[in-house]
């Protein structure tokens, strides 16, 4: 590894810029061409500053940014796990609702609802930990093993493996080394996908482990940040217009038209029968008159979305652009006769179909909007997504002939979208920087992985299952690790699934103990080069550490050193004395002139760069703060979903009457979050709990209200749970004893509506958001 980096540094030493110095010839003011290699200088700076503590605005901003990135990476993993649990339970709860689930299956669901206990759990002994540390270092640094494994596992196994790969093995989503290793794995996976493809049309379109992996990759922090920055404002401005109906399907427009006529007049004229075929609806002049202005508006809105996306080219995360680049490269190699349009359709299939469009169609799932879009904006967003999809792929109107009327948008923008998709691919490769990242990793004192026991054991089990394909030879490092570990332990119960810190190391790579000596031995860098870069690095540190000293221009390097040497800070004194001695020695070696002209220019340029960097860091941190908040909000929503499932499961058990079922005799109204039940005895009525119209509207529980504005302050709701699993919502007007109306709700009815994607609950005067109602009932009754 060190030799690879040295070679890279040497190879780039010829590239001198217009301000670069000449070779070291003994004349003052000249330095070695090797030092003109910006890339090597950057690597040395990384090494030299590993243990440096500088406390200035930039350092604090960078620390805040690092903490945010760590939090987002961690929260993304938690959300991925919760989303997987919610998907699983959605299907199981559907069976519960239909009363077709056996007691044993109920217990299986219950295990998914148990809280993980971070303090308990099995723990591998030291020898096993070392073996696992060696295995996972190998998996992380040689991504081809995981790439092969991802192709071998089944669809039922892929989500668990993806959790480990995307959010644990390469879980530091903003760290270049892990990101580049993950992309290397993608390259291997995509190459194999193209090699085994039997026809062009099937590439990357089927629901396979590979396509699932690509979708999961886009849900990581950088992708989520891009969607939030680029699409959130555009979508929110659209959904504000709740009553804007832009339906262009003639059949639906016809149905809406006749419904309105019947509502207004009480009957329908003979020439407007119900149940007409699509052709009849499309030929109706009134329908055509309604649709015509809507077509123009839909295309105008779609254009505004497209403009926003096309202008965001530079904001698209590097990894997503690099995957687009691989798709283009692999397509050209596999299908040399493929047209540019065909190639762009594959790139668009990934970028739009798996990244952009899902966020447009379901913005609430991607945390781009605060509430659930109402009916008409939801339909408009779906139409926009269809148009973007038709742009990125060859449009097919067989199933939706009415979309043909929007074809002018597709035709007018084909050239623009193809240019954008090609431009997406114009990014540099990372292989040289990955070599340096790996080199730096070998010099770190420790590399750790935060991993759960079940992630450890599940990955071990999958590797062992496919050992002969992954590592057929006895001397293969992966096989040696697996042989040493033996059979994979079984999965532990959820509450024992402890997270451990796994130290990573390699028995086949020699750690770099002394970077300074290694640079001298492995490269053509001289001692004078090392001293020059170290001097510059310390001077920059001093300028960042001493307030006001950097404001005086031109910089006087010797005076800066003397100022540091006379401060009351022992560390600054030591650095000041050291850098003063180094300046004198460099002058004696004729590496710098007696005015330090060139070094002063380089230090000044570095300060300018750091000033610009601080602004960028602050901007990025502000953007990520918003992303972190929305990810946290989504986490709370997912947890409320699981709480609803807990309540429902307890209620089903109670009503099923199974004597051995845990929870028998208690119900929804008496269950706490931890699953502990209230004492058995007399049935307890919970409530009423009072909520104002304003409070429920603010929290998004009331999605639409027919109550006049001037009366809303007098409206309040009482919610009671008379028996477990049953809730009564009563609407009251201040000063009146009796409720204006009451609605009796069953928890399983609400869950069934949610399962059927029914968004709103009609309470006559108000429409309630089903998901928000579930969350409110969970918070009010289950957590008491």
XYZ file of C-alpha atoms in Angstrom:
784
model
C 0.000 0.000 0.000
C 2.752 2.444 0.916
C 4.569 1.658 -2.331
C 1.378 2.341 -4.301
C 1.012 5.757 -2.719
C 4.656 6.571 -3.212
C 4.355 5.680 -6.886
C 1.261 7.850 -7.212
C 3.044 10.749 -5.537
C 6.075 10.338 -7.755
C 3.916 10.086 -10.869
C 2.241 13.384 -10.106
C 5.467 15.178 -9.230
C 5.905 16.313 -12.835
C 2.709 18.360 -12.859
C 3.796 21.814 -11.817
C 1.358 24.713 -11.914
C 2.076 28.268 -13.017
C 2.935 29.306 -9.456
C 4.935 26.201 -8.670
C 8.615 26.558 -7.794
C 11.458 25.117 -9.794
C 13.577 22.112 -8.794
C 15.923 22.150 -5.838
C 19.137 23.417 -7.494
C 20.873 25.065 -4.581
C 19.501 28.527 -5.378
C 17.492 30.357 -2.723
C 13.764 30.477 -3.363
C 13.650 27.082 -5.105
C 12.285 23.816 -3.819
C 11.988 20.261 -5.020
C 9.517 19.362 -7.779
C 8.232 16.613 -5.523
C 6.921 19.235 -3.155
C 4.932 20.737 -6.016
C 2.744 17.654 -5.988
C -0.394 19.036 -4.363
C -1.742 15.548 -3.840
C 1.258 14.338 -1.887
C 1.405 17.557 0.131
C -2.238 17.056 1.043
C -1.509 13.493 2.168
C 1.375 14.647 4.319
C -0.790 17.355 5.886
C -3.400 14.726 6.765
C -0.738 12.676 8.479
C 0.961 15.593 10.205
C -2.262 16.970 11.659
C -3.765 13.731 12.969
C -3.022 14.707 16.560
C -3.174 18.495 16.167
C -5.711 20.419 18.244
C -6.603 23.842 16.801
C -9.489 25.758 18.361
C -10.735 28.402 15.931
C -14.040 29.066 14.147
C -13.140 26.663 11.341
C -12.164 23.884 13.743
C -15.389 24.305 15.700
C -17.450 24.356 12.508
C -15.679 21.227 11.246
C -16.259 19.484 14.576
C -19.962 20.383 14.434
C -20.144 19.104 10.853
C -18.417 15.811 11.768
C -20.832 15.292 14.662
C -23.814 15.987 12.396
C -22.582 13.530 9.785
C -22.060 10.869 12.447
C -25.566 11.459 13.818
C -27.119 11.300 10.349
C -25.271 8.074 9.550
C -26.417 6.539 12.822
C -30.006 7.761 12.486
C -30.202 6.570 8.871
C -29.382 3.061 10.034
C -32.011 3.210 12.789
C -34.613 4.384 10.282
C -33.676 1.636 7.822
C -34.179 -0.989 10.541
C -37.492 0.555 11.636
C -38.746 0.803 8.045
C -37.908 -2.854 7.516
C -39.800 -3.780 10.700
C -42.788 -1.650 9.685
C -42.872 -3.293 6.213
C -42.799 -6.729 7.797
C -45.485 -5.871 10.336
C -47.694 -4.226 7.701
C -48.080 -7.597 6.034
C -48.514 -9.505 9.308
C -51.016 -7.015 10.725
C -53.080 -7.444 7.546
C -53.411 -11.122 8.474
C -54.319 -10.239 12.040
C -57.046 -7.949 10.792
C -58.478 -10.807 8.743
C -58.236 -13.143 11.784
C -56.115 -15.622 9.909
C -52.977 -15.627 12.023
C -52.160 -18.464 14.358
C -51.014 -17.922 17.942
C -47.475 -18.980 17.002
C -47.377 -16.347 14.279
C -48.617 -13.747 16.762
C -45.653 -14.567 18.962
C -43.341 -14.133 15.952
C -44.789 -10.656 15.409
C -44.380 -9.925 19.112
C -40.648 -10.617 18.842
C -40.383 -7.877 16.216
C -41.964 -5.477 18.675
C -39.638 -6.197 21.578
C -37.266 -3.381 22.459
C -33.575 -4.125 22.063
C -31.704 -3.917 25.353
C -28.278 -2.378 24.880
C -26.986 -3.634 28.212
C -27.673 -7.365 27.848
C -26.659 -9.925 25.289
C -24.069 -12.523 24.442
C -20.554 -11.365 23.814
C -17.892 -13.216 21.787
C -14.685 -14.038 23.642
C -11.450 -12.193 22.822
C -10.262 -14.809 20.345
C -13.564 -14.723 18.440
C -13.572 -10.924 18.498
C -10.113 -10.859 16.936
C -11.224 -13.298 14.254
C -14.333 -11.236 13.508
C -12.211 -8.060 13.452
C -9.931 -9.667 10.869
C -12.894 -10.939 8.823
C -14.689 -7.593 8.699
C -11.489 -5.671 7.888
C -11.099 -8.047 4.934
C -14.737 -7.538 3.874
C -14.448 -3.754 4.157
C -11.150 -3.333 2.315
C -11.802 -5.961 -0.385
C -15.357 -5.110 -1.516
C -15.458 -7.852 -4.159
C -16.448 -10.395 -1.485
C -19.561 -8.462 -0.480
C -20.322 -7.731 -4.147
C -20.378 -11.461 -4.916
C -22.396 -12.224 -1.793
C -25.049 -9.647 -2.736
C -25.567 -11.476 -6.031
C -25.855 -14.863 -4.305
C -28.401 -14.092 -1.580
C -32.162 -14.288 -2.064
C -34.582 -11.353 -2.022
C -35.725 -12.389 1.455
C -32.129 -12.163 2.731
C -31.022 -8.982 0.979
C -32.542 -6.383 3.345
C -30.700 -7.745 6.376
C -27.445 -7.907 4.424
C -27.966 -4.382 3.056
C -28.451 -3.091 6.591
C -25.006 -4.407 7.493
C -23.313 -3.302 4.267
C -24.827 0.177 3.801
C -25.157 1.279 7.405
C -22.478 -0.648 9.308
C -19.626 -1.941 7.156
C -19.633 1.302 5.126
C -21.818 3.170 7.594
C -19.828 6.408 7.838
C -21.678 7.905 4.896
C -19.599 11.084 4.645
C -16.157 9.499 5.043
C -14.406 9.282 1.681
C -12.604 5.987 2.295
C -15.742 4.038 3.206
C -17.771 5.720 0.468
C -15.168 4.877 -2.178
C -14.896 1.268 -1.001
C -18.688 0.957 -1.192
C -18.679 2.355 -4.739
C -15.974 -0.145 -5.671
C -18.369 -2.856 -4.513
C -21.112 -1.337 -6.691
C -18.835 -1.438 -9.700
C -18.293 -5.159 -9.200
C -22.017 -5.809 -8.719
C -22.991 -3.802 -11.809
C -20.303 -5.468 -13.939
C -21.672 -8.889 -13.049
C -25.232 -7.714 -13.743
C -24.243 -6.605 -17.241
C -22.269 -9.790 -17.906
C -25.234 -12.023 -17.069
C -27.922 -9.898 -18.756
C -29.655 -11.749 -21.588
C -31.352 -8.741 -23.164
C -30.933 -4.984 -23.055
C -34.506 -4.234 -21.981
C -34.218 -6.218 -18.727
C -31.118 -4.424 -17.436
C -31.512 -2.854 -13.958
C -35.320 -2.903 -14.183
C -36.397 -6.084 -12.376
C -36.799 -6.195 -8.587
C -33.558 -7.991 -7.779
C -31.090 -7.803 -4.885
C -28.974 -5.509 -7.089
C -31.850 -3.092 -7.787
C -32.799 -3.149 -4.093
C -29.190 -2.313 -3.250
C -29.162 0.654 -5.629
C -32.395 2.008 -4.160
C -31.080 1.609 -0.609
C -27.910 3.491 -1.547
C -29.934 6.530 -2.618
C -31.608 6.605 0.836
C -28.330 7.293 2.632
C -27.562 10.729 4.094
C -26.075 12.447 0.999
C -28.974 11.347 -1.210
C -31.530 12.425 1.378
C -29.784 15.788 1.740
C -29.917 16.344 -2.037
C -33.635 15.526 -2.237
C -34.376 17.853 0.668
C -32.368 20.723 -0.843
C -33.590 20.367 -4.427
C -37.183 19.089 -4.247
C -38.602 20.088 -0.869
C -39.424 23.724 -1.659
C -40.903 22.875 -5.066
C -43.145 20.119 -3.646
C -44.267 22.181 -0.652
C -45.273 25.114 -2.860
C -47.380 22.726 -4.958
C -49.191 20.978 -2.107
C -50.249 24.329 -0.619
C -52.857 24.480 -3.402
C -55.066 21.745 -1.910
C -58.042 22.376 -4.193
C -56.119 22.635 -7.470
C -57.505 19.730 -9.493
C -55.301 18.906 -12.481
C -56.700 15.477 -13.327
C -56.274 14.826 -17.075
C -57.587 11.265 -17.309
C -60.807 11.785 -19.352
C -62.622 8.944 -17.587
C -61.959 10.403 -14.143
C -62.747 13.930 -15.319
C -66.045 12.672 -16.771
C -66.941 10.927 -13.494
C -66.116 14.058 -11.472
C -68.152 16.175 -13.890
C -71.304 14.038 -13.734
C -71.029 13.762 -9.948
C -70.907 17.546 -9.704
C -73.897 17.947 -12.057
C -75.910 15.418 -10.074
C -75.009 17.142 -6.810
C -76.020 20.549 -8.192
C -79.238 19.542 -9.999
C -80.307 16.340 -8.253
C -80.337 14.288 -11.473
C -78.368 13.524 -14.633
C -79.459 14.417 -18.205
C -79.901 11.431 -20.559
C -76.847 12.320 -22.665
C -74.527 11.973 -19.615
C -74.919 8.351 -18.454
C -72.636 6.773 -15.872
C -70.206 3.976 -16.640
C -69.126 5.145 -20.105
C -65.979 3.688 -21.738
C -62.776 5.825 -21.875
C -63.282 6.644 -25.562
C -66.721 8.144 -24.914
C -65.426 10.201 -21.998
C -62.484 11.498 -24.081
C -64.822 12.512 -26.933
C -67.110 14.584 -24.687
C -66.669 18.312 -25.554
C -67.141 19.452 -21.962
C -64.482 17.018 -20.766
C -62.121 18.268 -23.459
C -62.779 21.867 -22.409
C -61.983 21.011 -18.773
C -58.812 19.092 -19.646
C -57.259 21.558 -22.126
C -56.098 24.226 -19.603
C -55.093 21.507 -17.159
C -52.699 19.976 -19.691
C -50.917 23.295 -20.073
C -50.671 23.746 -16.306
C -49.402 20.204 -15.669
C -46.688 20.638 -18.293
C -45.785 24.052 -16.863
C -45.407 22.580 -13.344
C -43.471 19.597 -14.719
C -41.156 22.032 -16.507
C -40.505 23.885 -13.251
C -39.575 20.578 -11.554
C -37.360 19.630 -14.491
C -35.619 23.023 -14.480
C -34.892 22.659 -10.759
C -33.444 19.168 -11.262
C -31.340 20.149 -14.287
C -29.914 23.156 -12.436
C -28.896 20.914 -9.525
C -26.229 18.977 -11.439
C -23.388 20.123 -9.187
C -25.389 19.217 -6.066
C -25.999 15.577 -7.035
C -23.975 13.396 -4.623
C -20.726 12.158 -6.110
C -21.610 8.494 -5.486
C -24.866 8.692 -7.435
C -23.097 10.396 -10.354
C -20.342 7.799 -10.260
C -22.905 4.966 -10.450
C -24.436 6.719 -13.483
C -20.950 6.835 -15.005
C -20.504 3.081 -14.479
C -23.891 2.342 -16.070
C -22.878 4.344 -19.171
C -19.430 2.761 -19.361
C -20.694 -0.810 -18.904
C -23.495 -0.295 -21.445
C -21.061 0.950 -24.079
C -18.778 -2.042 -23.493
C -21.551 -4.656 -23.468
C -23.637 -3.081 -26.261
C -21.261 -1.087 -28.498
C -24.071 -0.420 -30.998
C -26.461 1.028 -28.390
C -27.734 4.495 -29.234
C -27.148 7.465 -26.947
C -30.888 7.518 -26.238
C -30.828 3.843 -25.137
C -27.854 4.444 -22.872
C -29.515 7.504 -21.339
C -32.671 5.474 -20.705
C -30.647 3.111 -18.486
C -29.017 6.011 -16.628
C -32.435 7.659 -16.262
C -33.885 4.374 -15.030
C -31.550 4.595 -12.053
C -31.541 8.355 -11.473
C -35.258 9.037 -11.927
C -36.985 5.696 -11.362
C -35.047 4.726 -8.224
C -33.982 8.103 -6.845
C -36.046 11.143 -7.893
C -39.535 9.805 -8.687
C -40.229 7.892 -5.438
C -39.519 11.101 -3.519
C -41.913 13.085 -5.732
C -44.734 10.521 -5.521
C -44.436 9.938 -1.745
C -42.690 13.044 -0.364
C -43.864 12.253 3.179
C -41.905 8.965 3.146
C -38.774 10.900 2.143
C -39.330 13.555 4.811
C -39.712 16.341 2.229
C -43.046 17.626 3.558
C -44.429 18.107 7.053
C -47.905 16.697 6.471
C -49.597 14.337 4.051
C -50.415 15.980 0.688
C -54.166 16.156 0.029
C -55.873 14.297 -2.809
C -55.419 16.725 -5.718
C -51.735 17.640 -5.118
C -50.954 13.915 -4.689
C -52.399 13.229 -8.117
C -50.463 16.136 -9.661
C -47.207 14.834 -8.160
C -47.926 11.396 -9.629
C -48.491 12.933 -13.083
C -45.199 14.855 -12.814
C -43.337 11.665 -11.860
C -44.893 9.858 -14.867
C -43.745 12.647 -17.179
C -40.195 12.551 -15.811
C -40.180 8.773 -16.166
C -41.341 9.054 -19.795
C -38.569 11.557 -20.378
C -35.926 9.213 -19.022
C -37.295 6.106 -20.763
C -39.050 5.331 -24.011
C -42.679 6.262 -23.183
C -45.353 3.597 -23.434
C -48.981 4.708 -23.550
C -50.568 1.258 -23.847
C -52.019 1.265 -20.313
C -52.621 5.020 -20.015
C -53.532 6.320 -23.463
C -54.506 9.721 -22.049
C -50.837 10.394 -21.191
C -50.265 10.785 -24.932
C -51.803 14.260 -24.611
C -48.802 15.244 -22.457
C -46.307 13.978 -25.029
C -45.309 17.517 -26.154
C -43.543 17.900 -22.789
C -41.549 14.732 -23.507
C -40.659 15.713 -27.060
C -39.661 19.278 -26.131
C -37.328 18.143 -23.344
C -35.684 15.000 -24.749
C -32.486 16.763 -25.764
C -32.224 18.589 -22.410
C -32.680 15.452 -20.338
C -30.200 13.414 -22.407
C -27.575 16.133 -22.007
C -28.211 16.209 -18.251
C -27.947 12.411 -17.935
C -24.682 12.435 -19.867
C -23.375 15.342 -17.795
C -24.180 13.367 -14.633
C -21.570 10.842 -15.747
C -18.812 13.441 -16.075
C -17.061 12.903 -12.749
C -13.515 11.847 -11.996
C -12.525 8.486 -10.587
C -11.403 8.028 -7.008
C -8.911 5.186 -7.259
C -5.803 7.255 -6.528
C -7.412 8.995 -3.559
C -8.658 5.612 -2.307
C -5.064 4.371 -2.316
C -4.118 7.300 -0.101
C -7.164 6.728 2.123
C -6.165 3.099 2.590
C -2.614 4.176 3.285
C -3.844 6.537 5.988
C -6.060 3.793 7.434
C -2.991 1.613 7.978
C -1.408 4.432 9.971
C -4.380 4.887 12.298
C -4.048 3.534 15.794
C -7.479 1.887 15.550
C -10.389 1.403 13.170
C -13.628 0.368 14.844
C -17.004 -0.833 13.660
C -20.235 -0.402 15.653
C -22.118 -3.594 14.868
C -24.924 -5.610 16.464
C -24.537 -9.256 17.407
C -27.095 -10.368 14.841
C -25.412 -8.390 12.059
C -22.191 -10.152 12.976
C -23.738 -13.611 13.081
C -25.993 -13.137 10.025
C -23.078 -12.000 7.840
C -20.986 -14.905 9.156
C -23.796 -17.349 8.317
C -24.254 -15.999 4.751
C -20.507 -16.102 4.092
C -20.265 -19.669 5.398
C -23.270 -20.695 3.311
C -21.578 -19.452 0.105
C -17.977 -20.183 1.156
C -17.151 -22.407 -1.826
C -18.203 -19.744 -4.325
C -16.630 -16.817 -2.461
C -13.337 -18.489 -1.553
C -12.809 -21.820 -3.351
C -9.103 -22.127 -2.499
C -7.855 -23.268 0.924
C -5.244 -20.486 1.144
C -7.780 -17.778 0.345
C -7.780 -15.205 3.163
C -11.576 -15.171 3.423
C -11.724 -18.959 3.689
C -9.011 -18.950 6.332
C -11.025 -16.472 8.420
C -14.209 -18.532 8.085
C -12.427 -21.801 8.932
C -10.981 -20.168 12.009
C -14.402 -18.913 13.169
C -16.186 -22.228 12.650
C -19.997 -22.463 12.325
C -21.993 -19.242 12.639
C -23.795 -18.803 15.986
C -27.617 -18.642 15.817
C -29.402 -15.287 15.872
C -29.968 -13.972 19.399
C -33.382 -12.718 20.628
C -34.044 -9.089 19.768
C -33.728 -7.874 23.343
C -30.257 -9.501 23.576
C -29.057 -8.048 20.278
C -26.351 -5.881 21.798
C -24.284 -3.385 19.787
C -20.548 -3.949 20.208
C -17.464 -2.023 19.160
C -15.468 -4.323 16.887
C -11.783 -3.335 16.413
C -10.750 -3.973 12.785
C -7.262 -5.105 11.837
C -5.489 -7.188 9.231
C -2.965 -9.906 9.857
C -1.890 -9.586 6.213
C -1.230 -5.830 6.153
C 1.618 -4.324 8.148
C 0.511 -1.271 10.169
C 2.478 1.893 9.505
C 3.982 2.922 12.818
C 6.111 5.916 11.762
C 4.732 7.970 8.892
C 7.728 10.285 8.833
C 10.215 7.449 8.290
C 7.900 5.686 5.859
C 7.657 8.764 3.650
C 11.443 8.955 3.463
C 11.921 5.233 2.795
C 9.052 4.588 0.391
C 9.124 7.795 -1.691
C 11.563 10.168 -3.334
C 10.651 12.839 -0.782
C 13.736 14.343 0.867
C 14.277 15.390 4.461
C 14.226 19.037 3.308
C 10.850 18.474 1.623
C 9.415 17.015 4.807
C 10.747 19.927 6.875
C 9.348 22.504 4.438
C 5.825 21.043 4.574
C 5.946 20.589 8.337
C 7.077 24.214 8.805
C 4.235 25.488 6.634
C 1.746 23.294 8.494
C 2.844 24.586 11.931
C 2.740 28.217 10.762
C -0.850 27.767 9.591
C -1.730 26.200 12.959
C -0.190 29.191 14.787
C -2.081 31.682 12.646
C -5.330 29.850 13.392
C -4.572 29.641 17.133
C -3.480 33.242 17.892
C -6.356 35.758 17.529
C -5.727 38.725 15.226
C -2.234 37.725 14.122
C -3.405 36.633 10.653
C -4.967 40.059 9.989
C -1.614 41.799 9.555
C -0.454 41.722 5.939
C 1.975 40.949 4.497
C 2.643 38.071 6.876
C 5.968 38.144 8.746
C 6.706 34.452 9.345
C 9.575 35.008 11.777
C 7.535 37.494 13.804
C 4.651 34.980 13.936
C 7.052 32.375 15.323
C 8.436 34.820 17.922
C 4.898 35.882 18.973
C 3.931 32.248 19.564
C 7.168 31.599 21.471
C 6.382 34.429 23.928
C 2.746 33.561 24.709
C 1.586 32.036 27.998
C 0.399 28.871 26.253
C 3.019 26.120 26.632
C 1.968 24.346 23.427
C 2.178 27.549 21.364
C 5.569 28.381 22.935
C 6.909 24.959 21.949
C 5.578 25.288 18.392
C 6.866 28.862 18.065
C 10.415 27.900 19.107
C 10.335 24.820 16.847
C 9.122 26.638 13.736
C 11.632 29.478 14.269
C 14.469 26.949 14.322
C 13.074 25.221 11.228
C 12.889 28.513 9.285
C 16.532 29.208 10.086
C 17.559 25.677 9.079
C 15.603 25.813 5.792
C 17.301 29.119 4.978
C 20.718 27.592 5.712
C 19.874 24.700 3.338
C 18.999 27.249 0.604
C 15.467 25.799 0.433
C 13.941 29.237 1.130
C 15.293 32.762 0.721
C 15.948 35.095 3.626
C 12.594 36.865 3.067
C 10.633 33.550 3.014
C 8.864 34.899 -0.085
C 7.490 31.678 -1.544
C 6.500 30.147 1.803
C 4.719 33.383 2.759
C 2.711 33.154 -0.476
C 1.808 29.509 0.216
C 0.775 30.212 3.830
C -1.331 33.214 2.696
C -3.000 31.077 0.034
C -3.700 28.339 2.591
C -5.363 30.878 4.932
C -7.499 32.143 2.058
C -8.508 28.585 1.265
C -9.381 27.899 4.923
C -11.502 31.058 5.074
C -13.511 29.923 2.056
C -13.645 26.436 3.538
C -15.199 27.756 6.758
C -18.058 29.337 4.791
C -18.643 26.071 2.912
C -18.518 24.062 6.139
C -21.086 26.365 7.778
C -23.367 26.163 4.729
C -23.131 22.370 4.644
C -23.763 22.149 8.396
C -26.879 24.327 8.095
C -28.192 22.073 5.334
C -27.423 18.895 7.299
C -29.108 20.289 10.429
C -32.346 20.339 8.446
C -31.726 16.830 7.109
C -31.000 15.513 10.598
C -34.206 17.057 11.950
C -36.341 15.508 9.224
C -34.674 12.106 9.668
C -35.371 12.373 13.403
C -39.011 13.292 12.745
C -39.345 10.300 10.448
C -37.864 8.113 13.179
C -40.537 9.359 15.596
C -43.234 8.596 13.032
C -41.914 5.046 12.521
C -41.811 4.491 16.266
C -45.419 5.630 16.564
C -46.284 3.065 13.890
C -44.663 0.309 15.919
C -46.448 1.512 19.063
C -49.758 1.220 17.188
C -48.876 -2.331 16.210
C -48.008 -3.176 19.807
C -51.383 -1.924 20.931
C -53.217 -3.841 18.249
C -51.336 -7.075 18.913
C -52.129 -6.888 22.625
C -55.782 -6.292 21.815
C -55.940 -9.261 19.424
C -54.357 -11.533 22.028
C -56.808 -10.421 24.661
C -59.798 -11.050 22.416
C -58.472 -14.339 21.044
C -58.772 -15.759 24.564
C -55.690 -17.945 24.363
C -54.949 -18.853 27.980
C -51.190 -18.996 27.419
C -51.000 -15.794 25.432
C -49.099 -13.088 27.151
C -51.256 -10.056 27.691
C -54.490 -11.952 28.177
C -56.986 -9.905 30.127
C -55.490 -6.535 29.320
C -55.893 -4.329 26.316
C -54.958 -1.285 24.377
C -55.983 1.243 26.975
C -53.751 -0.221 29.672
C -50.564 -1.208 27.872
C -47.370 0.800 28.388
C -44.652 1.275 25.754
C -42.455 -1.371 27.285
C -45.225 -3.917 27.031
C -45.858 -4.103 30.803
C -49.526 -4.478 31.594
C -51.699 -2.829 34.185
C -53.093 -4.989 36.937
C -55.988 -7.176 35.926
C -59.319 -6.294 37.375
C -62.209 -4.010 36.646
C -62.237 -2.634 33.102
C -60.786 0.849 33.106
C -62.222 3.683 31.022
C -59.497 6.037 29.892
C -60.286 9.665 29.213
C -61.783 11.886 28.154
C -58.706 13.731 26.899
C -59.364 17.183 25.503
C -57.821 18.669 22.316
C -58.574 22.015 20.720
C -59.271 22.446 17.009
C -56.171 24.663 16.756
C -53.952 22.054 18.447
C -55.081 19.191 16.184
C -54.798 21.381 13.086
C -51.290 22.458 14.065
C -50.229 18.821 14.648
C -51.649 17.767 11.282
C -54.338 15.510 12.791
C -56.984 17.702 11.132
C -56.088 17.601 7.440
C -59.105 19.550 6.208
C -61.721 21.535 8.141
C -65.187 22.755 7.150
C -65.595 24.675 10.414
C -65.745 28.461 9.741
C -62.563 30.274 10.794
C -64.367 32.468 13.336
C -65.794 29.445 15.164
C -62.736 27.217 15.349
C -61.561 28.690 18.662
C -64.803 27.403 20.245
C -64.435 23.862 18.934
C -62.718 21.106 20.935
C -62.565 17.321 20.844
C -62.848 14.784 23.666
C -61.317 11.354 23.062
C -62.204 8.409 25.307
C -61.247 4.721 25.339
C -64.205 2.926 26.993
C -62.830 -0.552 26.249
C -59.429 -1.659 24.954
C -59.040 -1.084 21.227
C -62.095 1.177 20.976
C -62.041 4.976 20.932
C -64.803 7.578 20.880
C -63.990 10.958 19.333
C -66.589 13.581 20.313
C -66.741 17.048 18.718
C -67.911 19.754 21.172
C -68.814 23.430 20.957
C -68.021 25.578 23.984
C -71.104 26.267 26.124
C -73.037 23.206 24.936
C -73.414 20.188 27.193
C -73.835 17.562 24.502
C -71.415 16.736 21.730
C -72.271 17.935 18.225
C -71.285 14.527 16.913
C -69.446 11.383 18.023
C -67.454 8.814 16.090
C -66.725 5.288 17.334
C -63.316 4.076 16.103
C -61.769 0.621 16.306
C -57.995 0.308 16.252
C -58.075 -2.514 13.706
C -60.335 -0.401 11.418
C -57.769 2.390 11.505
C -54.939 -0.022 10.796
C -56.933 -1.529 7.942
C -57.470 1.925 6.452
C -53.764 2.554 6.751
C -53.045 -0.817 5.125
C -55.371 0.094 2.235
C -53.665 3.500 1.979
C -56.838 5.379 2.905
C -55.430 8.749 3.905
C -58.410 10.608 5.404
C -61.128 9.903 7.965
C -64.402 11.813 7.380
C -65.787 13.278 10.614
C -68.383 15.397 8.751
C -67.073 18.773 9.949
C -63.406 17.816 9.657
C -61.260 15.293 7.774
C -58.665 13.591 9.957
C -55.304 12.237 8.786
C -55.383 8.463 9.460
C -51.662 8.193 10.242
C -51.738 11.204 12.561
C -54.843 9.896 14.358
C -53.070 6.584 14.980
C -50.042 8.442 16.329
C -52.259 10.600 18.571
C -54.117 7.590 20.007
C -50.813 5.813 20.569
C -49.328 8.784 22.397
C -52.477 9.483 24.429
C -53.524 6.000 25.520
C -50.681 3.497 25.094
C -48.073 5.663 26.782
C -50.165 6.293 29.896
